[in-house]
PDB file of C-alpha atoms in Angstrom:
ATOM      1  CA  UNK A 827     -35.153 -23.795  12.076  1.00  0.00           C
ATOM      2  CA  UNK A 828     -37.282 -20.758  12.331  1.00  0.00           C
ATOM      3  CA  UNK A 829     -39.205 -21.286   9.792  1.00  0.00           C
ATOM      4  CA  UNK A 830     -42.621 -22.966  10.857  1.00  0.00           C
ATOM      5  CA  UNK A 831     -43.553 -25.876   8.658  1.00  0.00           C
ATOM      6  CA  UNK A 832     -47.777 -26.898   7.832  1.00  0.00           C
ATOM      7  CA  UNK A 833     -47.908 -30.827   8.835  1.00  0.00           C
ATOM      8  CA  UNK A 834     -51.454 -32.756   9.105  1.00  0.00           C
ATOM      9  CA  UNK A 835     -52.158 -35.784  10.341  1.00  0.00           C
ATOM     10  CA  UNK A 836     -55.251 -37.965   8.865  1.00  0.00           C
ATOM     11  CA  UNK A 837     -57.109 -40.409  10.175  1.00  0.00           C
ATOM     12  CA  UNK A 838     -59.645 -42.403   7.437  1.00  0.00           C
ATOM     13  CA  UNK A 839     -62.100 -43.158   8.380  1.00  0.00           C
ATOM     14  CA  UNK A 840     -63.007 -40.222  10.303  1.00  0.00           C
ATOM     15  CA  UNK A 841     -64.956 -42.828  12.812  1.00  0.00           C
ATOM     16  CA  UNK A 842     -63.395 -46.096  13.941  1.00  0.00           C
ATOM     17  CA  UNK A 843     -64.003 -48.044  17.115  1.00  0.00           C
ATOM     18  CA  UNK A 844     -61.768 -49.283  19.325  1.00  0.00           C
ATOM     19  CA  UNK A 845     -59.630 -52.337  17.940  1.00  0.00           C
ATOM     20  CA  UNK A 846     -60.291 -51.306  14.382  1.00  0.00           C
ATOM     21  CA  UNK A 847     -57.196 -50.650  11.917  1.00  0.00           C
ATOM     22  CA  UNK A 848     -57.074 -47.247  10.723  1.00  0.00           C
ATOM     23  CA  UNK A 849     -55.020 -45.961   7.891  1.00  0.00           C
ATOM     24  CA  UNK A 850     -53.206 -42.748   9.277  1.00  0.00           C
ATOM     25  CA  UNK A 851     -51.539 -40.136   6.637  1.00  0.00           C
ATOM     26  CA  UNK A 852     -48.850 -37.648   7.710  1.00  0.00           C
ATOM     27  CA  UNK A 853     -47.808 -35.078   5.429  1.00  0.00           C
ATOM     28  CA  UNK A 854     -45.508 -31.781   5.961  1.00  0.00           C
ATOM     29  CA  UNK A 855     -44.839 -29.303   4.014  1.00  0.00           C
ATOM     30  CA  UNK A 856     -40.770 -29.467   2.858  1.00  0.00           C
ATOM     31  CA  UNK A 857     -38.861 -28.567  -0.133  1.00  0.00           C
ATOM     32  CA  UNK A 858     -36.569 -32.116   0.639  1.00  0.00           C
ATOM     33  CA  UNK A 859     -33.574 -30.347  -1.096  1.00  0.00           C
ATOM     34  CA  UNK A 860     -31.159 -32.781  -2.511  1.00  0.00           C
ATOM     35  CA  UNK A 861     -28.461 -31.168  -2.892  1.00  0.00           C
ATOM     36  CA  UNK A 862     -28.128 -31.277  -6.624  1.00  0.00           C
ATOM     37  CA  UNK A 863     -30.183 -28.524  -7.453  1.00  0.00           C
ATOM     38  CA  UNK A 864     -29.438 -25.495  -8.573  1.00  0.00           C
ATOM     39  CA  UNK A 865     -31.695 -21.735  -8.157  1.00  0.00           C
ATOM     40  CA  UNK A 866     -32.347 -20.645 -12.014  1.00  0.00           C
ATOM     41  CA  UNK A 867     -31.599 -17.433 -10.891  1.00  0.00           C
ATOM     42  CA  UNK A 868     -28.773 -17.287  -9.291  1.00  0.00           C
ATOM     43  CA  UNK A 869     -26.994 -20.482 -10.800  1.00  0.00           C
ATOM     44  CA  UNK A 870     -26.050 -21.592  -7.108  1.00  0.00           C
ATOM     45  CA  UNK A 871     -26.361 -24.908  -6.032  1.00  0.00           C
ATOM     46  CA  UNK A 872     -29.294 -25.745  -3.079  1.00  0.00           C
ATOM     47  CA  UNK A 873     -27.960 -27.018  -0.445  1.00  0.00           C
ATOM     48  CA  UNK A 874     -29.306 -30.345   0.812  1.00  0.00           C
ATOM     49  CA  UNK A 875     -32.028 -30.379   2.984  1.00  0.00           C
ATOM     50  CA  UNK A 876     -34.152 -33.165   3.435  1.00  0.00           C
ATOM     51  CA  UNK A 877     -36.294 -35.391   6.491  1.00  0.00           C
ATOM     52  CA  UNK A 878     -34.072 -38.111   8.056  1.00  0.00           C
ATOM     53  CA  UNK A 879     -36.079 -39.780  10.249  1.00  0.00           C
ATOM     54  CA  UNK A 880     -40.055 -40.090  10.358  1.00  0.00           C
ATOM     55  CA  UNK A 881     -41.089 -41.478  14.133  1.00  0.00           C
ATOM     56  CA  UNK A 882     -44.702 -42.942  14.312  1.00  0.00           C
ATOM     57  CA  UNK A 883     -45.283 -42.982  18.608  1.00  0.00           C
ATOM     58  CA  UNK A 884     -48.844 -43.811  19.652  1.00  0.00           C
ATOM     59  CA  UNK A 885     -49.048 -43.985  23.362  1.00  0.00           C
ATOM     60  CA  UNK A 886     -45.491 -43.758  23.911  1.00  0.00           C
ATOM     61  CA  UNK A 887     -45.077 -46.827  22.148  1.00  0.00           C
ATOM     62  CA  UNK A 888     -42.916 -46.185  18.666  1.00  0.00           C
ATOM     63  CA  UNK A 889     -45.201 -48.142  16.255  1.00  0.00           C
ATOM     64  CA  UNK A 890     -42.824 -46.910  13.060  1.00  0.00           C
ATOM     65  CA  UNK A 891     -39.756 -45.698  12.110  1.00  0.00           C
ATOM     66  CA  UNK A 892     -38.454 -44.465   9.239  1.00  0.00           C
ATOM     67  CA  UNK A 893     -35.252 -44.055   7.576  1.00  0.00           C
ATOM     68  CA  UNK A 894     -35.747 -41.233   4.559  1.00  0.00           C
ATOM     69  CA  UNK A 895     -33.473 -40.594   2.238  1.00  0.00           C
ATOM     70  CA  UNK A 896     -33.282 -37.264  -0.361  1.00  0.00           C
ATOM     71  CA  UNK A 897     -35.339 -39.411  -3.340  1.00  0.00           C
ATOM     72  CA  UNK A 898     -38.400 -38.566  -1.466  1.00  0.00           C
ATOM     73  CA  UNK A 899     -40.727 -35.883  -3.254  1.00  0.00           C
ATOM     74  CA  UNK A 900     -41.396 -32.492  -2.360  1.00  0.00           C
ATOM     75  CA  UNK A 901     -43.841 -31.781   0.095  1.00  0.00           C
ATOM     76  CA  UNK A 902     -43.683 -35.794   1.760  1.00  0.00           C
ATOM     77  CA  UNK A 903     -46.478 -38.284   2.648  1.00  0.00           C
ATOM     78  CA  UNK A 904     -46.122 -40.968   4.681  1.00  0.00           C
ATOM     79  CA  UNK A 905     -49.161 -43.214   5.180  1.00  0.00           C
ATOM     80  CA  UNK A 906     -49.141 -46.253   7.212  1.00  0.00           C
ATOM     81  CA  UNK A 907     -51.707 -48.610   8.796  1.00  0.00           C
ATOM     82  CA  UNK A 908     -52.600 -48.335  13.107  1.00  0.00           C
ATOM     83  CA  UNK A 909     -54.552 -50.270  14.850  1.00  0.00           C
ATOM     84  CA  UNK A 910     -56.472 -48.363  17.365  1.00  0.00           C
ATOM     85  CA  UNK A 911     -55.793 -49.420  21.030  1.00  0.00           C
ATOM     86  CA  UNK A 912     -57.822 -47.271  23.308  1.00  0.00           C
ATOM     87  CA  UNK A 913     -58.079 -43.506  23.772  1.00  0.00           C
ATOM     88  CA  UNK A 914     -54.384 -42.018  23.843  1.00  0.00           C
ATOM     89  CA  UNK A 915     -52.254 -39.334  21.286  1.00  0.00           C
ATOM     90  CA  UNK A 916     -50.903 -40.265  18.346  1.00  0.00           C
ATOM     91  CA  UNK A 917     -47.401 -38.224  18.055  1.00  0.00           C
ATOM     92  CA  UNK A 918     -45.254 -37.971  14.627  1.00  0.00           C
ATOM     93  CA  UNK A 919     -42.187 -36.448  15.288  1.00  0.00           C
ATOM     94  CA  UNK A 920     -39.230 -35.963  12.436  1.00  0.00           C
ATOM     95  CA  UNK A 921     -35.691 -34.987  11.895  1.00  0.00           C
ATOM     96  CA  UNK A 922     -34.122 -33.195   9.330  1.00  0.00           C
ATOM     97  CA  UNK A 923     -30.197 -33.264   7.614  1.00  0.00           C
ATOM     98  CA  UNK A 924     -29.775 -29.504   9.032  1.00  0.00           C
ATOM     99  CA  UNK A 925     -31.058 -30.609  12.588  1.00  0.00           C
ATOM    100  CA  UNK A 926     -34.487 -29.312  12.034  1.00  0.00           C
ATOM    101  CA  UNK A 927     -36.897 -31.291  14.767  1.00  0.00           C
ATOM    102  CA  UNK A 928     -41.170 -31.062  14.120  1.00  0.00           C
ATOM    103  CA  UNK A 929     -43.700 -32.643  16.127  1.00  0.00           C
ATOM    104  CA  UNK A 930     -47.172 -33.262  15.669  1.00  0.00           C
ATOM    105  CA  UNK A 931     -49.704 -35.041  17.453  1.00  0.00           C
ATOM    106  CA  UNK A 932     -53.732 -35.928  17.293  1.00  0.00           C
ATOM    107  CA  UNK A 933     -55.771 -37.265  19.883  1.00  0.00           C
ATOM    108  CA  UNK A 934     -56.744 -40.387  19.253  1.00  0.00           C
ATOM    109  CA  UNK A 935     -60.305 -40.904  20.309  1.00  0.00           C
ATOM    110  CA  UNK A 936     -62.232 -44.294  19.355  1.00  0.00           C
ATOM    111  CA  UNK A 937     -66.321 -44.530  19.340  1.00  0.00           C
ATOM    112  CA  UNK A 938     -68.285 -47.294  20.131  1.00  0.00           C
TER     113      UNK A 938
ATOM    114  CA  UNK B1236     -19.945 -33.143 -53.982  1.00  0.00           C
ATOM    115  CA  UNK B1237     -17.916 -29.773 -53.093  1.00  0.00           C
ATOM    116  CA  UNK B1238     -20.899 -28.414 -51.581  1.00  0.00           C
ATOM    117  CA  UNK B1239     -21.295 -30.956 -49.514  1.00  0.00           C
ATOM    118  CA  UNK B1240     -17.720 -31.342 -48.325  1.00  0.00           C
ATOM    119  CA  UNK B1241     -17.678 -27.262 -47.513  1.00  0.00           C
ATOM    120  CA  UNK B1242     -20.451 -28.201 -45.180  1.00  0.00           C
ATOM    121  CA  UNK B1243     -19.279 -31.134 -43.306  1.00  0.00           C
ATOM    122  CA  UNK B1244     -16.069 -29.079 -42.744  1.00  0.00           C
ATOM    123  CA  UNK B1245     -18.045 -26.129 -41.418  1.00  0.00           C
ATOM    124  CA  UNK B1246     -20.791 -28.953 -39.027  1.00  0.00           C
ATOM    125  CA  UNK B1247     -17.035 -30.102 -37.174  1.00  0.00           C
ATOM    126  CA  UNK B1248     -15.840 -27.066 -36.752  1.00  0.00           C
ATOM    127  CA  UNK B1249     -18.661 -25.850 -35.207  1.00  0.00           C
ATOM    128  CA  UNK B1250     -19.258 -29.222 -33.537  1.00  0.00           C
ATOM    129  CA  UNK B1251     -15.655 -29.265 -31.981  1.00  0.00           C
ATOM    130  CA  UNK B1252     -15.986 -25.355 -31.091  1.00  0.00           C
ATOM    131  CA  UNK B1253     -19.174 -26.208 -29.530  1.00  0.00           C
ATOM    132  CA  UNK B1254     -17.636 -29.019 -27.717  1.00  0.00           C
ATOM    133  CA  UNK B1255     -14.687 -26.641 -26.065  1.00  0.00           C
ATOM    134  CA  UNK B1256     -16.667 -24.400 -23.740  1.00  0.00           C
ATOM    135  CA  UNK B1257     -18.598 -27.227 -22.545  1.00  0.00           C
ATOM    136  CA  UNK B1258     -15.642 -28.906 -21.521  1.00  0.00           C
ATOM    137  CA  UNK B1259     -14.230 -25.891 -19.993  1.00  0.00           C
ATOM    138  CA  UNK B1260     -17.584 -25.102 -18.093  1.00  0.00           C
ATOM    139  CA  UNK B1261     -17.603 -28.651 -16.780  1.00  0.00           C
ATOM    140  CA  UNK B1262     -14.059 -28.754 -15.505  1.00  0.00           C
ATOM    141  CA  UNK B1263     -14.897 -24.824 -13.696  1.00  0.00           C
ATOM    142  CA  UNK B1264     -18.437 -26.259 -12.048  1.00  0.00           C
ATOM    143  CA  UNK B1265     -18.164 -29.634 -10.866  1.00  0.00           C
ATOM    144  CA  UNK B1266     -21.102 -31.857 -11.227  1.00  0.00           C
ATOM    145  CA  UNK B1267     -22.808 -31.669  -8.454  1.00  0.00           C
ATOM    146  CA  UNK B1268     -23.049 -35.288  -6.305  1.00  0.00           C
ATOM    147  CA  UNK B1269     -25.578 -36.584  -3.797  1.00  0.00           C
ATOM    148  CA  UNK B1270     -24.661 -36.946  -0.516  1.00  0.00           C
ATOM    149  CA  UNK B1271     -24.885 -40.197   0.144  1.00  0.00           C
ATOM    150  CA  UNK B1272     -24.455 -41.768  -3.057  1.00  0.00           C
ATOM    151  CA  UNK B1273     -25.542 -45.253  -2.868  1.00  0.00           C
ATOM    152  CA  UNK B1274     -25.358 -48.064  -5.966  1.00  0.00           C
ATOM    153  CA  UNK B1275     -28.259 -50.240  -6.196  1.00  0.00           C
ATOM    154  CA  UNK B1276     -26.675 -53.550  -5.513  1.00  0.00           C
ATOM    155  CA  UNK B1277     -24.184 -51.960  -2.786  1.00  0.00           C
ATOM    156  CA  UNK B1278     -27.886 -50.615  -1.189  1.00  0.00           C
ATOM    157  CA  UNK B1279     -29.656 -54.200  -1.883  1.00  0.00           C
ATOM    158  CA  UNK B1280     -26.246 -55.788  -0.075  1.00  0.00           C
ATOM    159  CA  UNK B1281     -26.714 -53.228   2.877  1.00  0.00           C
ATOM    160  CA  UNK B1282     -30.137 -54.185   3.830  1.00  0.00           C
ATOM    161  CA  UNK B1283     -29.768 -57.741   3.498  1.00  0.00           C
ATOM    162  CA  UNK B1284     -26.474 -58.643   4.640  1.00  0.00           C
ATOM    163  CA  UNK B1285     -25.353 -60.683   1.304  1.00  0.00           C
ATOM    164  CA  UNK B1286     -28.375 -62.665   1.574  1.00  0.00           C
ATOM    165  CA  UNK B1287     -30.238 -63.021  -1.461  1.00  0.00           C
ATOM    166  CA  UNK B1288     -34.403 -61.912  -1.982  1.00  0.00           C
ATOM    167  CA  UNK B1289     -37.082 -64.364  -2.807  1.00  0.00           C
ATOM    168  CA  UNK B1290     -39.297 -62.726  -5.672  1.00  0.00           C
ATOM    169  CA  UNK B1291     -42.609 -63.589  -4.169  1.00  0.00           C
ATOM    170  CA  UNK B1292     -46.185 -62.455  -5.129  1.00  0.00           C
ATOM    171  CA  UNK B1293     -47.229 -61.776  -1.219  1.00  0.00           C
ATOM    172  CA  UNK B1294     -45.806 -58.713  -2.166  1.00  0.00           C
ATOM    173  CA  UNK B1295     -47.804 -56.108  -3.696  1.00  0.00           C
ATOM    174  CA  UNK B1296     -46.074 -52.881  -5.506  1.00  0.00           C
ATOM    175  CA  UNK B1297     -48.168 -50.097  -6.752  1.00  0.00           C
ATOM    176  CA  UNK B1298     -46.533 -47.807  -9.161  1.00  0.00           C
ATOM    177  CA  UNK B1299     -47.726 -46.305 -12.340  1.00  0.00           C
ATOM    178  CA  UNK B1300     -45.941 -47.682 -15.599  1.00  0.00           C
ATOM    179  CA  UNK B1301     -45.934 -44.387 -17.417  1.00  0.00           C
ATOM    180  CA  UNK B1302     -44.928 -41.560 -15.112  1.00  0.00           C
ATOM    181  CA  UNK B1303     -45.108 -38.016 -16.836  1.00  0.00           C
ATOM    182  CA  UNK B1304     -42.998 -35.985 -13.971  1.00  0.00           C
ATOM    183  CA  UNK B1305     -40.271 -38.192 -12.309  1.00  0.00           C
ATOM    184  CA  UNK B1306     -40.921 -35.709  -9.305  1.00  0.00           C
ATOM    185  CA  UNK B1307     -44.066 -37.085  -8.470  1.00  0.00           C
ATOM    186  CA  UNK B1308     -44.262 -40.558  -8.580  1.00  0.00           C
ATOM    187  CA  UNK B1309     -46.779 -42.485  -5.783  1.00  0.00           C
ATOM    188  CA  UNK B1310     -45.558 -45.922  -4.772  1.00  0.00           C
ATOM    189  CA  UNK B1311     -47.544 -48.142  -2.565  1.00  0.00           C
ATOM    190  CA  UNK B1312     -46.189 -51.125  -0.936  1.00  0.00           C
ATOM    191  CA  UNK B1313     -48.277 -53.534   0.252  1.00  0.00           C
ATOM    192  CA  UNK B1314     -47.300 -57.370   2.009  1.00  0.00           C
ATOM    193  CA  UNK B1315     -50.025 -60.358   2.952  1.00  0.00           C
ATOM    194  CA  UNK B1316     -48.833 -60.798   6.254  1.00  0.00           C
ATOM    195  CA  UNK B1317     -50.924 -61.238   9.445  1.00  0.00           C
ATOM    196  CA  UNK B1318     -48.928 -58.596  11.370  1.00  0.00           C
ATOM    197  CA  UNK B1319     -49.158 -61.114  14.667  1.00  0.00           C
ATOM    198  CA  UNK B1320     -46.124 -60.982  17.279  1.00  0.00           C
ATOM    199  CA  UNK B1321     -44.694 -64.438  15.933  1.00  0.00           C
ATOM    200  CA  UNK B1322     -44.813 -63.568  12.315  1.00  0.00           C
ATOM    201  CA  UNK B1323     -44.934 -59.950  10.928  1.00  0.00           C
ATOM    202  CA  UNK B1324     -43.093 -57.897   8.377  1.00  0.00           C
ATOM    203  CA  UNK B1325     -40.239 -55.895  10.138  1.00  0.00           C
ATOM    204  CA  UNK B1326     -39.230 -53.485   7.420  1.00  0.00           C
ATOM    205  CA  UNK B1327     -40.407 -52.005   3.731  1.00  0.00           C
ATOM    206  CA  UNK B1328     -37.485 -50.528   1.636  1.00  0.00           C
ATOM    207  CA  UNK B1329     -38.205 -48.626  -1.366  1.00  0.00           C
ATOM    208  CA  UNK B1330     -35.697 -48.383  -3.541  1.00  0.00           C
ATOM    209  CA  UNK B1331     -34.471 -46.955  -7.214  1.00  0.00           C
ATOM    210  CA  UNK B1332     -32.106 -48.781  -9.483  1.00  0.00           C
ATOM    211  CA  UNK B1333     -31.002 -45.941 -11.591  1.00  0.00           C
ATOM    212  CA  UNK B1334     -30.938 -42.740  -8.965  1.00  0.00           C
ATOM    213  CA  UNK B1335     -27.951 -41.451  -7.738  1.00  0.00           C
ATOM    214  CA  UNK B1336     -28.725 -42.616  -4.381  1.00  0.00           C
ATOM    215  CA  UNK B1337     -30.809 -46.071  -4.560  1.00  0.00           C
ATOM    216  CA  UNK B1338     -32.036 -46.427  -1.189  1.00  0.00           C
ATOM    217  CA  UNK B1339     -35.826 -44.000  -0.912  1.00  0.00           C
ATOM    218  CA  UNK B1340     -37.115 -44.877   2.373  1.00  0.00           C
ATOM    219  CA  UNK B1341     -36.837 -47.619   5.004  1.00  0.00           C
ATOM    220  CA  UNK B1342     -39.790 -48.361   7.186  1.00  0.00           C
ATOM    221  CA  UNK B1343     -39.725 -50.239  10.272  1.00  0.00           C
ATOM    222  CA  UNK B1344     -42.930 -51.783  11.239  1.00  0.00           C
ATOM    223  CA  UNK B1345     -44.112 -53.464  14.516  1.00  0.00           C
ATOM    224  CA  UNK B1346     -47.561 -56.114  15.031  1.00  0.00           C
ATOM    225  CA  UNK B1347     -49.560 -52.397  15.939  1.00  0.00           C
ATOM    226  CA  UNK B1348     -49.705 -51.709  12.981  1.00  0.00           C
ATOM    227  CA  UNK B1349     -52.014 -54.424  12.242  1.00  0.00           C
ATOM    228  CA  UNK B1350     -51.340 -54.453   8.234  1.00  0.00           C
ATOM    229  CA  UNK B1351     -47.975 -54.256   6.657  1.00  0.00           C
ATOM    230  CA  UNK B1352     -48.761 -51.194   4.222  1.00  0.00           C
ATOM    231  CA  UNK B1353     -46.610 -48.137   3.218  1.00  0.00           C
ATOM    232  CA  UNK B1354     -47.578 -45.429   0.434  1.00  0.00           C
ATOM    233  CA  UNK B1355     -45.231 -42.339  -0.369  1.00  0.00           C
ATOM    234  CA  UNK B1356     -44.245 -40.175  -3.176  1.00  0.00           C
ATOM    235  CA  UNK B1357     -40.788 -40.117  -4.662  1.00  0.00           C
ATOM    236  CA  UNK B1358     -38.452 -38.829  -7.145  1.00  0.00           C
ATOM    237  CA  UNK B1359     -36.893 -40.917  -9.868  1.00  0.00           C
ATOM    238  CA  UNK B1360     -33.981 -38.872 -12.436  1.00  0.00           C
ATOM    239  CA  UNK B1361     -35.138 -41.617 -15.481  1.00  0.00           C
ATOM    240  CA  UNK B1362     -36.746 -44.333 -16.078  1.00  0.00           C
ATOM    241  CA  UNK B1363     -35.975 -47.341 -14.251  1.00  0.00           C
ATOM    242  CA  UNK B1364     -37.170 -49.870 -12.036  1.00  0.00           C
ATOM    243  CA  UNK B1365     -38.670 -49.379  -8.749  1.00  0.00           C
ATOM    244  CA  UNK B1366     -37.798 -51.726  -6.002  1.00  0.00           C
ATOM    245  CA  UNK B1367     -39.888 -52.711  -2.911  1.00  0.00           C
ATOM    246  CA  UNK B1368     -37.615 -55.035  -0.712  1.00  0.00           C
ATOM    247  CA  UNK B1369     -39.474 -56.711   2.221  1.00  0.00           C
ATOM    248  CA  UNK B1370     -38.076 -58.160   5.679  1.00  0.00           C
ATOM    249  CA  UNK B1371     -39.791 -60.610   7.559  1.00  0.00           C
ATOM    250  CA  UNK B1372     -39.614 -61.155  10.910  1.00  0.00           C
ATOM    251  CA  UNK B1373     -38.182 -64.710  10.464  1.00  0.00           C
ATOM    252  CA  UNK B1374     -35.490 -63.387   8.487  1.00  0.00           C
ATOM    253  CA  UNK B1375     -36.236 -63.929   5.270  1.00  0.00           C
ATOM    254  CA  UNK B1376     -36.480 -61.087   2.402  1.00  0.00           C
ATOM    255  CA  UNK B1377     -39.300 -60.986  -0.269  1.00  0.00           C
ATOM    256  CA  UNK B1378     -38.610 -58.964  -3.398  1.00  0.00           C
ATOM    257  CA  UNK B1379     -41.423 -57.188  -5.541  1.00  0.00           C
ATOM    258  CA  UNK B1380     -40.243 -54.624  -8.711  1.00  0.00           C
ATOM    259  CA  UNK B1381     -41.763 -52.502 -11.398  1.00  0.00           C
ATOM    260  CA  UNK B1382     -40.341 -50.787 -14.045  1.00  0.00           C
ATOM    261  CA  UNK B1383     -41.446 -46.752 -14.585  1.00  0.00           C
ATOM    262  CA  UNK B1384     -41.149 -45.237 -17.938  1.00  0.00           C
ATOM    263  CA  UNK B1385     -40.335 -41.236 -16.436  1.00  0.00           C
ATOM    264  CA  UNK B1386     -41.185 -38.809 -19.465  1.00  0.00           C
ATOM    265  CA  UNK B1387     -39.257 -35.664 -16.989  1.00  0.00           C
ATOM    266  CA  UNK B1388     -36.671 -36.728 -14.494  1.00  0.00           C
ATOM    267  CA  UNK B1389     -37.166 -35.270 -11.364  1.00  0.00           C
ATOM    268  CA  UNK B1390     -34.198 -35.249  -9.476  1.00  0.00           C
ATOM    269  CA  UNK B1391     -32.083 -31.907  -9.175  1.00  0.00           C
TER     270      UNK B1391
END
């Protein structure tokens, strides 16, 4: 829980207008631990720790939700489509096995 | 022909010896088991309710046929669907057939998003076939799959 995990949002492209679809990438950086692992050097087995739940809120509206499971790869992306209504933040928030909470967010700022 | 006998007597010996301590070693360390291990068709059953998917071509799976590290394999899903509030896609699964726990991801989607689409990496332990199980919002479930030859499993 203490540990402070790297996450990024991006937004391609980099300038959309309002009303356009935009294709917005979240990725964090997380060893998604399945539990079947074991340390070479100590011959222990990893404990599982992995994301449960990926929420997608733009404007306080959830516009996806996602149920992960352990199969996901180290180091997750999760890239969706948006479609840009108006000026507003777009917040990813996600949960983890061990009860780990992040949250990200990036303003959301149409042109033209 | 005695040669040849003193050696096959020797290759299961040493075959049976070699088999003991593996045995022993297993029974000490259990195999360790995912924690929530899911079959494929138990995980299919789950997300439809017994009903069965329509293998359609609306549905567009990405994955690569030849995968050299099972840890890092990108999947793209991608539906024809025109994401309106009367008829859009209302969830992606991804799932494995062969890994311990089938089900990868589940994605609800809502008309913002304006295009059903959903890319992610996963893990796959062999090779196998990759699954990418769509719900529309009318009720009705599309199927799309791939099979992915893994040259290094990636799970554990």
């Amino acid at each position: 829980m203490a540990e402070e995990r790297k996450s990024l949002i991006k937004i391609k492209p980099k300038r959309y207008k309002d009303g356009e679809i935009v294709k917005v990438s979240f990725m964090v950086m997380h060893p998604m631990d399945t539990g079947m692992g074991k340390d070479k050097k100590t011959k222990k087995i990893i404990p599982a720790k992995y994301i449960n739940s990926v929420k997608f809120n733009y404007n306080g509206k959830d516009i996806t939700t996602m149920t992960v499971w352990e199969s996901l790869s180290v180091n997750p992306v999760f890239t969706i489509y948006m479609k840009v209504n108006g000026k507003g933040k777009l917040t990813v928030t996600y949960t983890d096995n061990t009860g780990e909470v992040h949250e990200k967010s990036k303003k959301i700022k149409p042109k033209g | 022909m005695q040669r040849r006998d003193f050696f096959k007597k020797i290759g299961s010996v040493a075959a049976v010896g070699a088999v003991i301590p593996v045995m022993s070693f297993a029974a000490d360390a259990p195999k360790p088991v995912s924690p929530n291990k899911m079959d494929y068709k138990v995980a299919v059953d789950a997300i439809t309710g017994g009903k069965a998917p329509v293998k359609s071509s609306k549905v567009k799976l990405k994955v690569p046929e030849i995968a050299e590290n099972g840890a890092v394999v990108p999947v793209t899903v991608e539906v024809d669907s025109p994401m309106t509030d009367s008829d859009y896609v209302k969830a992606i699964h991804v799932l494995s057939t062969k890994n311990s726990n089938a089900r990868c991801i589940d994605v609800n989607l809502t008309p913002a998003n304006g295009k059903a689409y959903f890319s992610t990496r996963i893990k796959l332990g062999g090779t196998q076939e990759v699954v990418g199980l769509v719900e529309l919002s009318n009720g009705e479930f599309l199927i799309a799959s791939q099979s992915v030859k893994v040259t290094i499993g990636g799970c554990g």
